[in-house]
């Protein structure tokens, strides 16, 4: 009898049908994985650090003739989407830079994904993880301070007491009603947000409480 009769016969089994939605899921996973690699990559971190270096360099030069506060508002404020650096003679540098607040936000996301999530965890990388966490903590603390802090100066003389603080950067209008015994009472304060956007030819009328027999008109405001 021929050996071919005793040989096991191979039967062709068709591949199982693909589940519905698998190509779409793979495509969706590939999109998310690609976005994750971009956000956690060294390339994005390098770009953010170079932008921060450029903003720090031009900001240091500009603050010598503009002042520290105005430079911080221009380069590091949340409302600064783009920055146009200027030199001492008023010459504009044709290099628009993104606002450093948002650059730090992107860098914070990058360091969280790349330095905390994707990094290999172990005793050999403890120092790297601590360094990344420290930088992330500093940037988050700076963002919270930028959004919520209020700074003021209180003058207290020796042997005296005070419950009054003054801001050197945010102007305000304060009206003190007359006290019964000539003492200073709690003032009515008009914050700068009400009149800081006025032009020199505009005026603003502020209605004061009835105990004050006048209204306040602000005009010709200059900052």
mmCIF file of C-alpha atoms in Angstrom:
data_model
loop_
_atom_site.group_PDB
_atom_site.id
_atom_site.type_symbol
_atom_site.label_atom_id
_atom_site.label_comp_id
_atom_site.label_asym_id
_atom_site.label_seq_id
_atom_site.Cartn_x
_atom_site.Cartn_y
_atom_site.Cartn_z
ATOM 1 C CA UNK A 1 0.000 0.000 0.000
ATOM 2 C CA UNK A 2 1.323 3.426 -0.794
ATOM 3 C CA UNK A 3 2.628 5.655 1.975
ATOM 4 C CA UNK A 4 0.496 8.456 0.684
ATOM 5 C CA UNK A 5 -2.594 6.647 1.880
ATOM 6 C CA UNK A 6 -1.287 6.498 5.474
ATOM 7 C CA UNK A 7 -0.057 10.119 5.560
ATOM 8 C CA UNK A 8 -2.247 12.475 7.562
ATOM 9 C CA UNK A 9 -4.407 14.590 5.456
ATOM 10 C CA UNK A 10 -4.161 18.335 5.952
ATOM 11 C CA UNK A 11 -7.380 20.196 6.010
ATOM 12 C CA UNK A 12 -7.437 23.881 5.261
ATOM 13 C CA UNK A 13 -9.185 25.836 7.937
ATOM 14 C CA UNK A 14 -10.397 29.254 6.969
ATOM 15 C CA UNK A 15 -9.242 32.143 9.111
ATOM 16 C CA UNK A 16 -11.868 33.279 11.576
ATOM 17 C CA UNK A 17 -13.771 36.283 10.361
ATOM 18 C CA UNK A 18 -12.521 39.584 11.677
ATOM 19 C CA UNK A 19 -14.646 41.136 14.344
ATOM 20 C CA UNK A 20 -16.600 44.141 13.335
ATOM 21 C CA UNK A 21 -14.959 47.384 14.358
ATOM 22 C CA UNK A 22 -11.410 46.020 14.755
ATOM 23 C CA UNK A 23 -9.843 48.158 11.971
ATOM 24 C CA UNK A 24 -11.441 51.250 13.436
ATOM 25 C CA UNK A 25 -10.204 50.391 16.917
ATOM 26 C CA UNK A 26 -6.675 49.811 15.673
ATOM 27 C CA UNK A 27 -6.752 53.098 13.826
ATOM 28 C CA UNK A 28 -8.067 54.887 16.902
ATOM 29 C CA UNK A 29 -5.384 53.304 19.071
ATOM 30 C CA UNK A 30 -2.697 54.278 16.591
ATOM 31 C CA UNK A 31 -3.892 57.896 16.609
ATOM 32 C CA UNK A 32 -3.879 58.060 20.399
ATOM 33 C CA UNK A 33 -0.511 56.308 20.666
ATOM 34 C CA UNK A 34 0.972 58.675 18.098
ATOM 35 C CA UNK A 35 -0.410 61.691 19.964
ATOM 36 C CA UNK A 36 0.980 60.286 23.217
ATOM 37 C CA UNK A 37 4.419 59.800 21.675
ATOM 38 C CA UNK A 38 4.416 63.381 20.390
ATOM 39 C CA UNK A 39 3.291 64.890 23.704
ATOM 40 C CA UNK A 40 5.754 62.784 25.707
ATOM 41 C CA UNK A 41 8.669 62.988 23.277
ATOM 42 C CA UNK A 42 12.055 64.605 23.677
ATOM 43 C CA UNK A 43 11.457 66.701 20.560
ATOM 44 C CA UNK A 44 8.596 68.640 22.156
ATOM 45 C CA UNK A 45 10.596 69.123 25.362
ATOM 46 C CA UNK A 46 13.548 70.468 23.378
ATOM 47 C CA UNK A 47 11.338 72.926 21.477
ATOM 48 C CA UNK A 48 9.746 74.186 24.711
ATOM 49 C CA UNK A 49 13.121 74.653 26.399
ATOM 50 C CA UNK A 50 14.495 76.556 23.399
ATOM 51 C CA UNK A 51 11.441 78.840 23.385
ATOM 52 C CA UNK A 52 11.836 79.484 27.117
ATOM 53 C CA UNK A 53 15.515 80.258 26.606
ATOM 54 C CA UNK A 54 14.701 82.764 23.842
ATOM 55 C CA UNK A 55 11.964 84.428 25.927
ATOM 56 C CA UNK A 56 14.269 84.670 28.954
ATOM 57 C CA UNK A 57 17.077 86.113 26.831
ATOM 58 C CA UNK A 58 14.974 88.824 25.176
ATOM 59 C CA UNK A 59 13.040 89.513 28.382
ATOM 60 C CA UNK A 60 16.273 90.116 30.294
ATOM 61 C CA UNK A 61 17.366 92.640 27.676
ATOM 62 C CA UNK A 62 13.986 94.356 27.537
ATOM 63 C CA UNK A 63 13.580 94.766 31.294
ATOM 64 C CA UNK A 64 16.635 97.048 31.432
ATOM 65 C CA UNK A 65 14.670 99.876 29.769
ATOM 66 C CA UNK A 66 11.035 98.882 30.406
ATOM 67 C CA UNK A 67 11.121 97.589 33.961
ATOM 68 C CA UNK A 68 10.697 94.234 35.631
ATOM 69 C CA UNK A 69 6.935 94.387 36.193
ATOM 70 C CA UNK A 70 6.036 95.380 32.632
ATOM 71 C CA UNK A 71 8.363 92.715 31.257
ATOM 72 C CA UNK A 72 6.811 90.021 33.438
ATOM 73 C CA UNK A 73 3.346 91.085 32.315
ATOM 74 C CA UNK A 74 4.383 90.996 28.677
ATOM 75 C CA UNK A 75 6.238 87.682 28.664
ATOM 76 C CA UNK A 76 4.721 85.589 31.459
ATOM 77 C CA UNK A 77 1.098 86.671 31.770
ATOM 78 C CA UNK A 78 -1.657 84.221 30.863
ATOM 79 C CA UNK A 79 -3.148 86.706 28.392
ATOM 80 C CA UNK A 80 0.133 86.920 26.451
ATOM 81 C CA UNK A 81 -0.520 84.542 23.564
ATOM 82 C CA UNK A 82 2.307 85.811 21.364
ATOM 83 C CA UNK A 83 5.300 88.021 22.205
ATOM 84 C CA UNK A 84 7.161 90.459 19.976
ATOM 85 C CA UNK A 85 10.549 91.212 21.601
ATOM 86 C CA UNK A 86 11.874 94.770 21.528
ATOM 87 C CA UNK A 87 15.395 96.085 21.922
ATOM 88 C CA UNK A 88 16.572 99.150 23.834
ATOM 89 C CA UNK A 89 16.331 101.536 20.888
ATOM 90 C CA UNK A 90 12.733 100.491 20.210
ATOM 91 C CA UNK A 91 13.688 98.186 17.366
ATOM 92 C CA UNK A 92 11.347 95.218 17.046
ATOM 93 C CA UNK A 93 12.878 91.765 16.747
ATOM 94 C CA UNK A 94 11.063 89.931 13.888
ATOM 95 C CA UNK A 95 10.772 86.747 15.928
ATOM 96 C CA UNK A 96 7.275 86.215 17.373
ATOM 97 C CA UNK A 97 7.397 83.908 20.365
ATOM 98 C CA UNK A 98 4.519 82.110 22.081
ATOM 99 C CA UNK A 99 3.645 83.273 25.578
ATOM 100 C CA UNK A 100 5.791 81.567 28.168
ATOM 101 C CA UNK A 101 2.755 80.743 30.337
ATOM 102 C CA UNK A 102 1.429 78.437 27.622
ATOM 103 C CA UNK A 103 4.880 77.111 26.773
ATOM 104 C CA UNK A 104 5.256 76.086 30.424
ATOM 105 C CA UNK A 105 1.800 74.471 30.288
ATOM 106 C CA UNK A 106 2.834 72.349 27.287
ATOM 107 C CA UNK A 107 6.153 71.513 28.961
ATOM 108 C CA UNK A 108 4.313 70.468 32.119
ATOM 109 C CA UNK A 109 2.154 68.042 30.117
ATOM 110 C CA UNK A 110 5.244 66.756 28.316
ATOM 111 C CA UNK A 111 7.163 66.121 31.535
ATOM 112 C CA UNK A 112 4.151 64.474 33.177
ATOM 113 C CA UNK A 113 3.644 62.027 30.319
ATOM 114 C CA UNK A 114 7.298 61.439 29.515
ATOM 115 C CA UNK A 115 8.968 61.852 32.891
ATOM 116 C CA UNK A 116 6.360 60.239 35.135
ATOM 117 C CA UNK A 117 4.048 58.031 33.060
ATOM 118 C CA UNK A 118 6.225 56.571 30.298
ATOM 119 C CA UNK A 119 9.533 56.366 32.144
ATOM 120 C CA UNK A 120 10.727 53.021 33.454
ATOM 121 C CA UNK A 121 10.096 52.781 37.176
ATOM 122 C CA UNK A 122 12.893 51.410 39.309
ATOM 123 C CA UNK A 123 15.620 52.255 41.784
ATOM 124 C CA UNK A 124 17.888 53.398 38.975
ATOM 125 C CA UNK A 125 15.405 56.054 37.817
ATOM 126 C CA UNK A 126 14.308 57.375 41.220
ATOM 127 C CA UNK A 127 16.460 60.487 40.867
ATOM 128 C CA UNK A 128 15.117 61.222 37.383
ATOM 129 C CA UNK A 129 11.523 60.842 38.555
ATOM 130 C CA UNK A 130 12.128 63.140 41.540
ATOM 131 C CA UNK A 131 13.744 65.750 39.280
ATOM 132 C CA UNK A 132 10.819 65.668 36.837
ATOM 133 C CA UNK A 133 8.271 65.828 39.663
ATOM 134 C CA UNK A 134 10.062 68.812 41.214
ATOM 135 C CA UNK A 135 9.991 70.763 37.946
ATOM 136 C CA UNK A 136 6.327 69.916 37.392
ATOM 137 C CA UNK A 137 5.518 71.030 40.946
ATOM 138 C CA UNK A 138 7.323 74.346 40.404
ATOM 139 C CA UNK A 139 5.428 75.045 37.171
ATOM 140 C CA UNK A 140 2.058 74.145 38.702
ATOM 141 C CA UNK A 141 2.803 76.330 41.740
ATOM 142 C CA UNK A 142 3.772 79.190 39.434
ATOM 143 C CA UNK A 143 0.512 78.830 37.498
ATOM 144 C CA UNK A 144 -1.553 78.849 40.705
ATOM 145 C CA UNK A 145 0.345 81.919 41.913
ATOM 146 C CA UNK A 146 -0.173 83.652 38.578
ATOM 147 C CA UNK A 147 -3.926 83.046 38.632
ATOM 148 C CA UNK A 148 -4.827 83.590 42.281
ATOM 149 C CA UNK A 149 -2.214 85.602 44.158
ATOM 150 C CA UNK A 150 -2.709 89.146 45.440
ATOM 151 C CA UNK A 151 0.328 91.101 46.544
ATOM 152 C CA UNK A 152 0.394 94.132 48.785
ATOM 153 C CA UNK A 153 2.643 96.153 51.068
ATOM 154 C CA UNK A 154 1.752 97.014 54.663
ATOM 155 C CA UNK A 155 3.607 99.816 56.425
ATOM 156 C CA UNK A 156 3.799 99.231 60.184
ATOM 157 C CA UNK A 157 5.757 101.635 62.346
ATOM 158 C CA UNK A 158 7.373 100.642 65.623
ATOM 159 C CA UNK A 159 4.794 100.305 68.364
ATOM 160 C CA UNK A 160 1.934 100.807 65.891
ATOM 161 C CA UNK A 161 -0.533 98.467 64.237
ATOM 162 C CA UNK A 162 -2.155 98.399 60.837
ATOM 163 C CA UNK A 163 -4.917 96.607 58.972
ATOM 164 C CA UNK A 164 -4.282 98.218 55.615
ATOM 165 C CA UNK A 165 -2.213 96.961 52.667
ATOM 166 C CA UNK A 166 -1.406 98.759 49.441
ATOM 167 C CA UNK A 167 -0.548 97.359 46.039
ATOM 168 C CA UNK A 168 2.270 98.913 44.037
ATOM 169 C CA UNK A 169 1.143 97.362 40.755
ATOM 170 C CA UNK A 170 -2.672 97.485 40.797
ATOM 171 C CA UNK A 171 -4.065 101.025 41.186
ATOM 172 C CA UNK A 172 -7.309 101.560 43.052
ATOM 173 C CA UNK A 173 -9.498 104.457 44.151
ATOM 174 C CA UNK A 174 -10.366 104.635 47.851
ATOM 175 C CA UNK A 175 -12.987 106.910 49.386
ATOM 176 C CA UNK A 176 -12.970 107.301 53.159
ATOM 177 C CA UNK A 177 -16.238 108.433 54.732
ATOM 178 C CA UNK A 178 -15.845 110.753 57.726
ATOM 179 C CA UNK A 179 -15.750 108.939 61.061
ATOM 180 C CA UNK A 180 -17.637 109.958 64.181
ATOM 181 C CA UNK A 181 -14.497 110.738 66.192
ATOM 182 C CA UNK A 182 -12.213 111.636 63.347
ATOM 183 C CA UNK A 183 -10.920 108.097 63.075
ATOM 184 C CA UNK A 184 -10.330 106.443 59.768
ATOM 185 C CA UNK A 185 -13.080 103.980 58.966
ATOM 186 C CA UNK A 186 -13.324 101.275 56.343
ATOM 187 C CA UNK A 187 -12.999 102.832 52.865
ATOM 188 C CA UNK A 188 -14.985 102.189 49.737
ATOM 189 C CA UNK A 189 -12.587 100.703 47.215
ATOM 190 C CA UNK A 190 -12.942 100.842 43.436
ATOM 191 C CA UNK A 191 -10.662 98.209 41.917
ATOM 192 C CA UNK A 192 -8.642 98.881 38.805
ATOM 193 C CA UNK A 193 -10.640 96.383 36.769
ATOM 194 C CA UNK A 194 -13.439 98.954 36.552
ATOM 195 C CA UNK A 195 -11.377 101.745 34.990
ATOM 196 C CA UNK A 196 -8.095 100.260 33.722
ATOM 197 C CA UNK A 197 -9.532 99.843 30.222
ATOM 198 C CA UNK A 198 -10.560 103.486 29.866
ATOM 199 C CA UNK A 199 -9.035 105.611 27.142
ATOM 200 C CA UNK A 200 -7.848 109.131 27.914
ATOM 201 C CA UNK A 201 -10.978 110.652 26.345
ATOM 202 C CA UNK A 202 -13.449 108.306 28.089
ATOM 203 C CA UNK A 203 -15.064 108.727 31.481
ATOM 204 C CA UNK A 204 -16.659 106.413 34.001
ATOM 205 C CA UNK A 205 -19.307 107.359 36.560
ATOM 206 C CA UNK A 206 -19.321 105.292 39.750
ATOM 207 C CA UNK A 207 -22.372 105.397 41.996
ATOM 208 C CA UNK A 208 -21.351 105.589 45.641
ATOM 209 C CA UNK A 209 -23.459 104.640 48.690
ATOM 210 C CA UNK A 210 -26.035 107.071 50.035
ATOM 211 C CA UNK A 211 -23.930 108.012 53.060
ATOM 212 C CA UNK A 212 -21.583 109.756 50.644
ATOM 213 C CA UNK A 213 -23.234 112.770 49.085
ATOM 214 C CA UNK A 214 -21.485 112.546 45.715
ATOM 215 C CA UNK A 215 -20.697 110.225 42.838
ATOM 216 C CA UNK A 216 -17.271 109.528 41.428
ATOM 217 C CA UNK A 217 -16.356 110.367 37.831
ATOM 218 C CA UNK A 218 -13.104 108.948 36.455
ATOM 219 C CA UNK A 219 -11.687 110.534 33.306
ATOM 220 C CA UNK A 220 -8.301 110.931 31.650
ATOM 221 C CA UNK A 221 -6.939 107.780 33.274
ATOM 222 C CA UNK A 222 -3.294 107.055 32.435
ATOM 223 C CA UNK A 223 -1.322 103.959 33.456
#
